[in-house]
């Protein structure tokens, strides 16, 4: 057997698991899921607080606080989205 083909086979065997899901990184997906759920909960709370304020059942201070939290959450989501788009565009500009 040629040494080059043996080295290639060994390198392939080492690189092969890189294409499979790593169960140790499942925590990252769970972290993203909880982040998205928190974002949705913040928006829902703000909407409920707005409805309650329109019917006179909520304190105006609580409404302002809920809207400020929602504004912060949306601004954060927009910043993250912009960074993801920027990274994607940078990858597209890479020479192949």
Coordinates of C-alpha atoms in Angstrom, one line a residue:
X1 CA 0.0 0.0 0.0
X2 CA 1.2 3.5 -0.9
X3 CA 2.0 5.8 2.0
X4 CA 0.0 8.6 0.4
X5 CA -3.2 6.5 0.2
X6 CA -2.7 5.4 3.8
X7 CA -2.4 9.0 5.0
X8 CA -5.4 10.0 3.0
X9 CA -7.5 7.2 4.4
X10 CA -6.4 8.2 8.0
X11 CA -7.2 11.8 7.4
X12 CA -10.6 11.0 6.0
X13 CA -11.4 8.8 9.0
X14 CA -10.4 11.7 11.3
X15 CA -12.4 14.3 9.4
X16 CA -15.6 12.1 8.9
X17 CA -17.1 12.7 12.4
X18 CA -16.9 16.5 11.8
X19 CA -19.9 16.2 9.5
X20 CA -22.1 14.5 12.2
X21 CA -23.9 16.2 15.0
X22 CA -22.1 16.5 18.2
X23 CA -24.2 15.7 21.2
X24 CA -22.0 17.9 23.4
X25 CA -23.1 21.0 21.5
X26 CA -26.8 20.3 22.0
X27 CA -26.7 22.9 24.8
X28 CA -26.1 25.7 22.3
X29 CA -29.3 24.8 20.4
X30 CA -31.2 24.6 23.7
X31 CA -29.8 28.1 24.6
X32 CA -31.0 29.5 21.4
X33 CA -34.4 28.0 21.8
X34 CA -34.8 29.5 25.3
X35 CA -33.6 32.9 24.0
X36 CA -36.3 32.8 21.3
X37 CA -38.9 31.7 23.8
X38 CA -37.9 34.6 26.1
X39 CA -38.2 37.0 23.2
X40 CA -41.6 35.8 22.3
X41 CA -42.7 35.9 25.9
X42 CA -41.5 39.5 26.2
X43 CA -43.5 40.5 23.2
X44 CA -46.6 38.7 24.4
X45 CA -46.4 40.3 27.9
X46 CA -46.1 43.7 26.3
X47 CA -49.1 43.0 24.1
X48 CA -51.2 41.9 27.1
X49 CA -50.1 44.9 29.1
X50 CA -51.1 47.2 26.2
X51 CA -54.5 45.6 26.0
X52 CA -54.9 45.9 29.8
X53 CA -53.9 49.6 29.7
X54 CA -56.4 50.3 27.0
X55 CA -59.2 48.9 29.1
X56 CA -58.0 50.7 32.2
X57 CA -56.9 47.6 34.1
X58 CA -53.2 48.2 34.1
X59 CA -50.9 50.8 35.7
X60 CA -49.4 53.2 33.2
X61 CA -46.0 52.8 34.8
X62 CA -46.2 49.0 34.2
X63 CA -47.1 49.7 30.6
X64 CA -44.1 51.9 30.0
X65 CA -41.9 49.4 31.6
X66 CA -43.2 46.5 29.4
X67 CA -42.9 48.7 26.3
X68 CA -39.3 49.6 27.2
X69 CA -38.4 45.9 27.7
X70 CA -40.0 45.1 24.3
X71 CA -38.1 47.9 22.6
X72 CA -34.8 46.6 24.1
X73 CA -35.6 43.0 23.0
X74 CA -36.5 44.1 19.4
X75 CA -33.3 46.3 19.2
X76 CA -31.2 43.4 20.3
X77 CA -32.9 41.1 17.8
X78 CA -32.2 43.5 15.0
X79 CA -28.6 43.9 16.0
X80 CA -28.1 40.1 16.0
X81 CA -29.9 39.8 12.7
X82 CA -27.6 42.4 11.2
X83 CA -24.5 40.6 12.5
X84 CA -25.7 37.3 11.0
X85 CA -26.4 38.9 7.6
X86 CA -23.0 40.7 7.7
X87 CA -21.3 37.4 8.5
X88 CA -23.2 35.6 5.7
X89 CA -22.2 38.3 3.2
X90 CA -18.6 38.1 4.3
X91 CA -18.7 34.3 3.7
X92 CA -20.1 34.9 0.2
X93 CA -17.2 37.3 -0.5
X94 CA -14.6 34.6 0.3
X95 CA -12.8 33.2 -2.6
X96 CA -13.4 29.5 -3.2

